[in-house]
Short mmCIF file of C-alpha atoms in Angstrom, two decimals:
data_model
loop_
_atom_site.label_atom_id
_atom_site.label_comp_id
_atom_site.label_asym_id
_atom_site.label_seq_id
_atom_site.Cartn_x
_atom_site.Cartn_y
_atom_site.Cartn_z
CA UNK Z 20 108.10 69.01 119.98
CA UNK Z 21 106.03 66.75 122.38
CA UNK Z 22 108.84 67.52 125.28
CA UNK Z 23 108.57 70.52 124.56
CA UNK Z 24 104.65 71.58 124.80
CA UNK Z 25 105.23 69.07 128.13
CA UNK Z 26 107.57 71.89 129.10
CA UNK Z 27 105.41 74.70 128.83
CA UNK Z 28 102.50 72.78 129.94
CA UNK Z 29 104.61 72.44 133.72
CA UNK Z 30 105.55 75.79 133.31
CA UNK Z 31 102.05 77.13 133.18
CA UNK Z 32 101.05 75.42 136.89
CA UNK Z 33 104.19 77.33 138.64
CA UNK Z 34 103.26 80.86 139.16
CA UNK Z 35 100.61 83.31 137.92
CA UNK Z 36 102.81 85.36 135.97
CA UNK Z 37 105.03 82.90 134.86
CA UNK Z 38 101.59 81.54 133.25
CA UNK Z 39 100.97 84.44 130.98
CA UNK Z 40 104.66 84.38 130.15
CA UNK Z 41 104.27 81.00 128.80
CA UNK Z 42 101.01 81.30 127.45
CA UNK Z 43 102.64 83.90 125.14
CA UNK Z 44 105.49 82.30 124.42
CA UNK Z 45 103.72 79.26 123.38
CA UNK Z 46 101.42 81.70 121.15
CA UNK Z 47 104.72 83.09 119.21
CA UNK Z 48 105.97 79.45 119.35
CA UNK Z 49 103.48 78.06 117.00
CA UNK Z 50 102.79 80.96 115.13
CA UNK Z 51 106.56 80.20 114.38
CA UNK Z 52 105.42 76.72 113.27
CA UNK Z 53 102.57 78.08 111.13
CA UNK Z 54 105.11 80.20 108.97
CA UNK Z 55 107.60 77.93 108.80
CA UNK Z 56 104.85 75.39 107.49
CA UNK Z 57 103.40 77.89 105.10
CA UNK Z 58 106.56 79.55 103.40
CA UNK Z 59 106.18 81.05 99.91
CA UNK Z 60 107.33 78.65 97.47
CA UNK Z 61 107.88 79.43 93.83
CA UNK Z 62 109.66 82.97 94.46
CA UNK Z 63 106.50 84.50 95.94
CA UNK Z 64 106.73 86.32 98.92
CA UNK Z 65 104.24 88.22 101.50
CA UNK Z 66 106.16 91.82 101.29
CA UNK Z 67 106.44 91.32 97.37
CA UNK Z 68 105.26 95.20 96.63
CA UNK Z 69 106.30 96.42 99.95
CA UNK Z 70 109.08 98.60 98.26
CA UNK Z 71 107.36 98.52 94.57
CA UNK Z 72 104.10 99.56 95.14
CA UNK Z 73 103.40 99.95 98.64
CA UNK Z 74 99.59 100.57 98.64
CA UNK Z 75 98.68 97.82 96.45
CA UNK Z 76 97.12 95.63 98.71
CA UNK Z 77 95.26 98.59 100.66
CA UNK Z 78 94.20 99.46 97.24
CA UNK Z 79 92.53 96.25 96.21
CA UNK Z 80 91.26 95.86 99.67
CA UNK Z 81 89.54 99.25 99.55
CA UNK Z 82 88.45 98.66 96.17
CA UNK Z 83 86.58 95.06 97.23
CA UNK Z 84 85.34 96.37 100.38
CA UNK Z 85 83.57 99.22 98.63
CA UNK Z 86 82.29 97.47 95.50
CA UNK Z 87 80.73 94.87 98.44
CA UNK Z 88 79.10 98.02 100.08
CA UNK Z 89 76.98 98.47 96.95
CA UNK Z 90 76.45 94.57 96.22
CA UNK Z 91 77.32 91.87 98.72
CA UNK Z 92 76.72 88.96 96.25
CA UNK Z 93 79.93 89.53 94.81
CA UNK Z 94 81.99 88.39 97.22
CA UNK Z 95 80.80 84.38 95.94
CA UNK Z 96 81.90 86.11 92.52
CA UNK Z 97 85.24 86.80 93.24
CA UNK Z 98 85.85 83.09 95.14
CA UNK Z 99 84.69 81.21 92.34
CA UNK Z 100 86.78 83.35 89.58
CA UNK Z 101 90.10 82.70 91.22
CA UNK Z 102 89.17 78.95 91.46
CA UNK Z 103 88.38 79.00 88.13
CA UNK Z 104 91.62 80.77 87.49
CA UNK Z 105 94.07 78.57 89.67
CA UNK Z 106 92.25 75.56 88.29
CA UNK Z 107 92.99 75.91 84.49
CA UNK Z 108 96.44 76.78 83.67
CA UNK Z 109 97.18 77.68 87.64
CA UNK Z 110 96.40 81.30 89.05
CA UNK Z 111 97.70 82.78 86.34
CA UNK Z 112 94.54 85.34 85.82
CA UNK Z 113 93.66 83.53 82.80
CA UNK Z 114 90.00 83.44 83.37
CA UNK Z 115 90.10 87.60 82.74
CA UNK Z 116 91.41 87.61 79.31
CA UNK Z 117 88.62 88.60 76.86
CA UNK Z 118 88.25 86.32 73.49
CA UNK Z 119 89.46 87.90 70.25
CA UNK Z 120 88.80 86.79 66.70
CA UNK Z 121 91.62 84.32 66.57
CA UNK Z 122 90.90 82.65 70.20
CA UNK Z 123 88.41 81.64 72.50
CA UNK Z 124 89.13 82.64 76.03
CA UNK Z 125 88.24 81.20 79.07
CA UNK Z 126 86.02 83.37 80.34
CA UNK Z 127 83.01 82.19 77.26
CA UNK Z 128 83.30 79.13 78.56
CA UNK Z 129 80.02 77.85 79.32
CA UNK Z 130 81.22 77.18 82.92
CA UNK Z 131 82.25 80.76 83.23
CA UNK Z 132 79.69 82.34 81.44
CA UNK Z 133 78.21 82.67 85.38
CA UNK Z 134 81.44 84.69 86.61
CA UNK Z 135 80.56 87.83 88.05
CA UNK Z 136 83.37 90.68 89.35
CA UNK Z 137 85.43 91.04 86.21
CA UNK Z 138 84.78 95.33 86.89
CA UNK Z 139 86.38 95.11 90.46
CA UNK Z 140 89.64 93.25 89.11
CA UNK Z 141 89.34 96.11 86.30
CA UNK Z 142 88.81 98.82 88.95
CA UNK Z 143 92.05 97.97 91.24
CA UNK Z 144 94.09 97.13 87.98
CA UNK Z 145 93.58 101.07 86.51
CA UNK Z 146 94.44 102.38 90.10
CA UNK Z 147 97.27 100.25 90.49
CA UNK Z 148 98.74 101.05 87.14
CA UNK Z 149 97.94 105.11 87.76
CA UNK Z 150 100.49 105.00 91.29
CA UNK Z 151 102.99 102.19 89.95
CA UNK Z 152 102.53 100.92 86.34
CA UNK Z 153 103.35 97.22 85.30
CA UNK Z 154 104.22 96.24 88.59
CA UNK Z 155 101.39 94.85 90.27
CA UNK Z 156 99.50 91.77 88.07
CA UNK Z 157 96.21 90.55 87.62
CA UNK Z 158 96.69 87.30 88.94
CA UNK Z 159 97.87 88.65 92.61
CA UNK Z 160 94.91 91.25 92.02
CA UNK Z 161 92.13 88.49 91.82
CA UNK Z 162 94.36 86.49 94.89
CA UNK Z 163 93.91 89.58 96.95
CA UNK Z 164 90.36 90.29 95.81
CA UNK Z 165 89.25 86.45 96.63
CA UNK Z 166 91.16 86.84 100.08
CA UNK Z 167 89.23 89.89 101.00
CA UNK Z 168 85.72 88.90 99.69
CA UNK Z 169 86.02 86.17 102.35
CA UNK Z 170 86.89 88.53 104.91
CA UNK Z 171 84.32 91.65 104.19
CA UNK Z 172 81.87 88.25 104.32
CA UNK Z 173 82.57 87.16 107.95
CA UNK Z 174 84.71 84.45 107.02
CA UNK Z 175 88.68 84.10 107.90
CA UNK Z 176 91.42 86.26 108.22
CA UNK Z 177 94.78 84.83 106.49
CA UNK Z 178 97.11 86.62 104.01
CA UNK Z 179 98.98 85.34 100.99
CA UNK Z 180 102.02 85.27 99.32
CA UNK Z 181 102.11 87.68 96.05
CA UNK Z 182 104.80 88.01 92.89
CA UNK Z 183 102.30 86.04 90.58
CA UNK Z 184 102.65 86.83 86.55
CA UNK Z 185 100.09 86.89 84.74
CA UNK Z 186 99.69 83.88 81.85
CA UNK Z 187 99.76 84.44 78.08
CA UNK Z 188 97.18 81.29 77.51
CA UNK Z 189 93.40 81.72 77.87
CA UNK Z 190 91.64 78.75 75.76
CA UNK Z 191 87.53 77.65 75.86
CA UNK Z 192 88.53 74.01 75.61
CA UNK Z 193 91.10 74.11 78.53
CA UNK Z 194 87.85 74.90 81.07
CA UNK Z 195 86.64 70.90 80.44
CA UNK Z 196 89.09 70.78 83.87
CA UNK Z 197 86.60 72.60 85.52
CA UNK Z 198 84.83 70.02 88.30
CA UNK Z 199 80.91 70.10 86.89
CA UNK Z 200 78.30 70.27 88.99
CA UNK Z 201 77.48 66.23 89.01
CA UNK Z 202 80.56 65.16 89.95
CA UNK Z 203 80.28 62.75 92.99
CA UNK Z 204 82.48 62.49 95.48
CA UNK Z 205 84.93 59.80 94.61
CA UNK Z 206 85.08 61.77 91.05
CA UNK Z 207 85.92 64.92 93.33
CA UNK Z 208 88.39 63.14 95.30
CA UNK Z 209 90.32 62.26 92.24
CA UNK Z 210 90.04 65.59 90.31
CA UNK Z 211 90.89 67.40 93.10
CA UNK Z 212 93.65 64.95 93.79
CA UNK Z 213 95.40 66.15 90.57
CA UNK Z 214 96.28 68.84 91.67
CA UNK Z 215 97.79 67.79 94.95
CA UNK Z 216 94.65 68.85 97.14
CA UNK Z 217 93.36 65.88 100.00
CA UNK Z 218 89.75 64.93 100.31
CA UNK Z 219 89.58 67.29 103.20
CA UNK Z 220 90.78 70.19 101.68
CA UNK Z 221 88.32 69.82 98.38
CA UNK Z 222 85.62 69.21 101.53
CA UNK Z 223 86.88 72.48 102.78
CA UNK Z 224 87.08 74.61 99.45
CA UNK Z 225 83.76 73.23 98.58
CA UNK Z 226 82.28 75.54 101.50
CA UNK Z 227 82.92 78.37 99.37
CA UNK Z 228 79.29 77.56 98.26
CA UNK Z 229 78.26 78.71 101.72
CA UNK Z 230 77.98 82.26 99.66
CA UNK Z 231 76.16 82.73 96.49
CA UNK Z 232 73.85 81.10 94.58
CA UNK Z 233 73.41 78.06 92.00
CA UNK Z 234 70.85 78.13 88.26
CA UNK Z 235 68.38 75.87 88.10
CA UNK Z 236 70.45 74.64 84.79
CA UNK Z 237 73.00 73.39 87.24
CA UNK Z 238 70.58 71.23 89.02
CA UNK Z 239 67.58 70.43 87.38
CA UNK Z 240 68.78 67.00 86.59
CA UNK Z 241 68.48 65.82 89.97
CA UNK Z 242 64.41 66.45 89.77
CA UNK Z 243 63.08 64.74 86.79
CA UNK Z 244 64.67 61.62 84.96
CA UNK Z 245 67.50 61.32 87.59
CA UNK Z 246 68.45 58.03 86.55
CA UNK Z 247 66.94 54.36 85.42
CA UNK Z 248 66.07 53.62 89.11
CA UNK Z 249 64.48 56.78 90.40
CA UNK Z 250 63.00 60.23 89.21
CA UNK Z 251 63.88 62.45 92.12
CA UNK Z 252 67.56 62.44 93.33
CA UNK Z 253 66.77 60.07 96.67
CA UNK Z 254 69.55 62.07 98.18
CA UNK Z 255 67.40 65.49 98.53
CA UNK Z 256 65.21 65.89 101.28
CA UNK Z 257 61.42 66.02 99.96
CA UNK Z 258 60.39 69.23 100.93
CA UNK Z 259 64.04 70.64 99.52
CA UNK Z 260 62.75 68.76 96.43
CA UNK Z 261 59.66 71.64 96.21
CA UNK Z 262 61.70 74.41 96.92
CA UNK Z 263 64.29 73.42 93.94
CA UNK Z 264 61.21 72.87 91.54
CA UNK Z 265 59.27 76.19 92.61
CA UNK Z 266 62.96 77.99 91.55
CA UNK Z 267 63.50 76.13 88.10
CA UNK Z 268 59.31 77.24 87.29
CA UNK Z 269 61.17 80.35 86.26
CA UNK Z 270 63.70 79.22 83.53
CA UNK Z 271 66.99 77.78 83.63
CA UNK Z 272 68.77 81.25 84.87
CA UNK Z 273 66.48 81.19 88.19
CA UNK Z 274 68.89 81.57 91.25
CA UNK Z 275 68.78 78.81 94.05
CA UNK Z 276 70.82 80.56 97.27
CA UNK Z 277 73.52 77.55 98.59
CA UNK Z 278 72.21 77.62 101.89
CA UNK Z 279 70.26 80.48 104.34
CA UNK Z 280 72.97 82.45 104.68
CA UNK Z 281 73.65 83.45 100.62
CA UNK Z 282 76.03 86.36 102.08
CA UNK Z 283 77.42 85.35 105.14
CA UNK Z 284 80.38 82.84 105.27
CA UNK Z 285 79.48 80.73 107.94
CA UNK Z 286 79.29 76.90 107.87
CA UNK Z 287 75.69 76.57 106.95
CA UNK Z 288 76.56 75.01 103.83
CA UNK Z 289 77.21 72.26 105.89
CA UNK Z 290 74.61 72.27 108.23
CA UNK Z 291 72.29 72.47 104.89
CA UNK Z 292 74.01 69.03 103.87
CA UNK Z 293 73.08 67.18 107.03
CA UNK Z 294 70.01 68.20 105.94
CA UNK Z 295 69.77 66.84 102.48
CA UNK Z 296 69.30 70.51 101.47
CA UNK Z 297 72.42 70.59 99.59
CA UNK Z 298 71.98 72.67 95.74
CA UNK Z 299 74.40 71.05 93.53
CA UNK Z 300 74.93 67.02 93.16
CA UNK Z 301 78.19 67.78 93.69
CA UNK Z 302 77.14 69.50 96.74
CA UNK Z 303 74.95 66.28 98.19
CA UNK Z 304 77.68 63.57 97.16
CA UNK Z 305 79.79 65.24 100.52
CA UNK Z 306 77.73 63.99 103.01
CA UNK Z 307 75.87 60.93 101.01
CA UNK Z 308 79.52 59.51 100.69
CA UNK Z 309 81.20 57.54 103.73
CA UNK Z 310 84.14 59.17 102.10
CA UNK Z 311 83.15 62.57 103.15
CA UNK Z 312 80.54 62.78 105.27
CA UNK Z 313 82.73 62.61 108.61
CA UNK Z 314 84.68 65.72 107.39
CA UNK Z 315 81.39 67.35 106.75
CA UNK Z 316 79.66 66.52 110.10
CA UNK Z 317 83.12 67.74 111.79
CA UNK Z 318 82.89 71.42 109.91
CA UNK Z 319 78.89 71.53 110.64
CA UNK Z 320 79.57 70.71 113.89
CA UNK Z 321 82.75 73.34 113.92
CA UNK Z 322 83.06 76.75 112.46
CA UNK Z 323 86.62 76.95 113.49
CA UNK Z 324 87.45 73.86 112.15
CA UNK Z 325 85.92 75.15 108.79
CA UNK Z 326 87.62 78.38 109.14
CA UNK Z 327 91.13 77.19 109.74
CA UNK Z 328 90.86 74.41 106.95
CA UNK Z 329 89.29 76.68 104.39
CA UNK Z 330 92.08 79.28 104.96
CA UNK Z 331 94.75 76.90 104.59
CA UNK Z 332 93.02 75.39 101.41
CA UNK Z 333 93.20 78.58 100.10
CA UNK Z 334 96.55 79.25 100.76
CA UNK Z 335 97.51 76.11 99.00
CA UNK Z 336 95.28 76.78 95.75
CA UNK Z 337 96.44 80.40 95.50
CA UNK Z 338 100.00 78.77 94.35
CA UNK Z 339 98.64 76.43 92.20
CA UNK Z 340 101.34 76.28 88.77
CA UNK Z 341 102.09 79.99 89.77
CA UNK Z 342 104.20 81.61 86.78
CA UNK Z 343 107.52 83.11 87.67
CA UNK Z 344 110.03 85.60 85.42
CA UNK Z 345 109.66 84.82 81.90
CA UNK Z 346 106.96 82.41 82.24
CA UNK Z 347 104.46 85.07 82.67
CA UNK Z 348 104.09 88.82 82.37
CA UNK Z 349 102.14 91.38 84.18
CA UNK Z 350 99.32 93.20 81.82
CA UNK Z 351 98.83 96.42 81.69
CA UNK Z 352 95.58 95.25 81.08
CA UNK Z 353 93.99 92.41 82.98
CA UNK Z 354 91.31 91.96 79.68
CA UNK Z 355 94.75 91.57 77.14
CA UNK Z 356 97.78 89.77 76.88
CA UNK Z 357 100.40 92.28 76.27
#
């Protein structure tokens, strides 16, 4: 590979035109590399309805897009339920069963009792089923959904590979998985590292907080009693300190935005961490930790960088334990098990 990007390199001095030739065949050249890095694994592929249900993933993406039109916060909905999903049990649209009288799902959870979107999985699963019933499931439905809500928000483009089946196991007491919100980052790096993701890419995922909003139950730890040796958190800025107090003077379920840019996905999550403006504890630990704080300088410092590694985090979570043939089903309702 090195003899051969030395190739093109010489290539590009010779002539004008036989620049832009190169140019382009270096562009198709790596975007050859990219897809043979990123192949479906598990049976999944990126034309999986083409011939099955051809307008299922115009459908969900009109569907997002428009529920977005009438309330932009939900795009940090939609993110955090399919890592919720892919975390417990893999993306297996667990996290959308409702609890009956014999089980507990997921979803009551007290680390889900936050989730907000459940009607726009709902809404593409009733139009899907109308034009080609029990072919398209609710796990690739909340992929898609997740995929878009970072688009419609200004953040990257990248597709993903469907054929997902939905799971038959939703369970309260499976959610103690779920990273809590005082994790720090070596406890990150090893939770994360279960399931086969590299401090980077948690780093990377966890800018998804650069949309939506945290309670001041999440965080009101770090400004009274932190710990034997101090009070305040020492790792939040003191002025940050009087904004996080003014928000929890209204109760436990009073919203704290992530960063300035609550519906935007930019990288001013980041930029909020250099600041010691960061929410969560789990949030703070990225940059107060030598472990971290390089990969967060590098994304504050590049958007593209951010982009590219968020994208391809994303990519890798969305095939997290993935179910395949008769290890899964697709519901005819996302809230049941069939």
């Amino acid at each position: 590979i090195p003899t051969l990007f030395f190739i093109l390199a010489w290539t590009l001095v010779a002539t004008t035109e036989m620049a832009a030739y190169s140019i382009l065949s270096a562009v198709l050249f790596l975007e050859i590399i990219v897809r043979g890095m990123r192949l479906p694994a598990n049976g999944l592929s990126m034309n999986y309805y083409m011939m099955s249900c051809p307008f299922a993933e115009m459908t969900v993406r009109y569907t997002v897009n428009r529920a977005l039109q009438n309330d932009p916060t939900l795009s940090a909905g939609l993110i955090r339920m399919h890592f919720h999903d892919c975390f417990i049990q893999g993306c297996d649209a667990s996290v959308l069963t409702d609890s009956t009288k014999d089980n507990t799902a997921e979803k009551d959870s007290p680390a889900n009792l936050s989730l907000r979107g459940y009607e726009i999985i709902d809404d593409a699963k009733k139009q899907l089923e109308n034009q080609c019933p029990g072919v398209v499931s609710c796990a690739d439905i909340l992929a898609m959904a997740a995929r878009d809500a970072v688009f419609f928000a200004g953040g990257p483009v990248y597709d993903i590979p469907k054929g997902r089946k939905d799971g038959r196991r939703s369970r309260i007491e499976d959610t103690i998985n779920l990273p809590a919100p005082t994790l720090n980052s070596s406890e990150l790096i090893r939770m994360f590292g279960q399931h086969g993701f590299t401090a980077q890419e948690m780093v990377a995922l966890s800018g998804a907080h650069t949309l939506g909003v945290a309670r001041c139950s999440s965080f009101k730890n770090r400004l009274s009693n932190f710990d034997a040796t101090h009070d305040v958190d020492p790792s939040i800025d003191t002025q940050f300190v009087k904004t996080l107090s003014k928000t929890c003077k209204e109760g436990d379920n009073a919203e704290q935005p992530f960063d300035t840019t609550r519906n935007t996905f930019d990288n001013d999550y980041y930029n909020a961490l250099q600041r010691k403006a960061g929410v969560l504890s789990s949030d703070q630990t990225l940059f107060a930790s030598a472990n971290t704080r390089g990969i967060v300088n590098g994304y504050a410092m590049n958007q593209a960088m951010f982009f590219f590694d968020f994208q391809q985090a994303m990519w890798k979570m969305g095939l997290l334990d993935v179910k395949e043939g008769s290890k899964g089903e697709v519901r005819g309702n996302c809230r049941k098990i069939n």
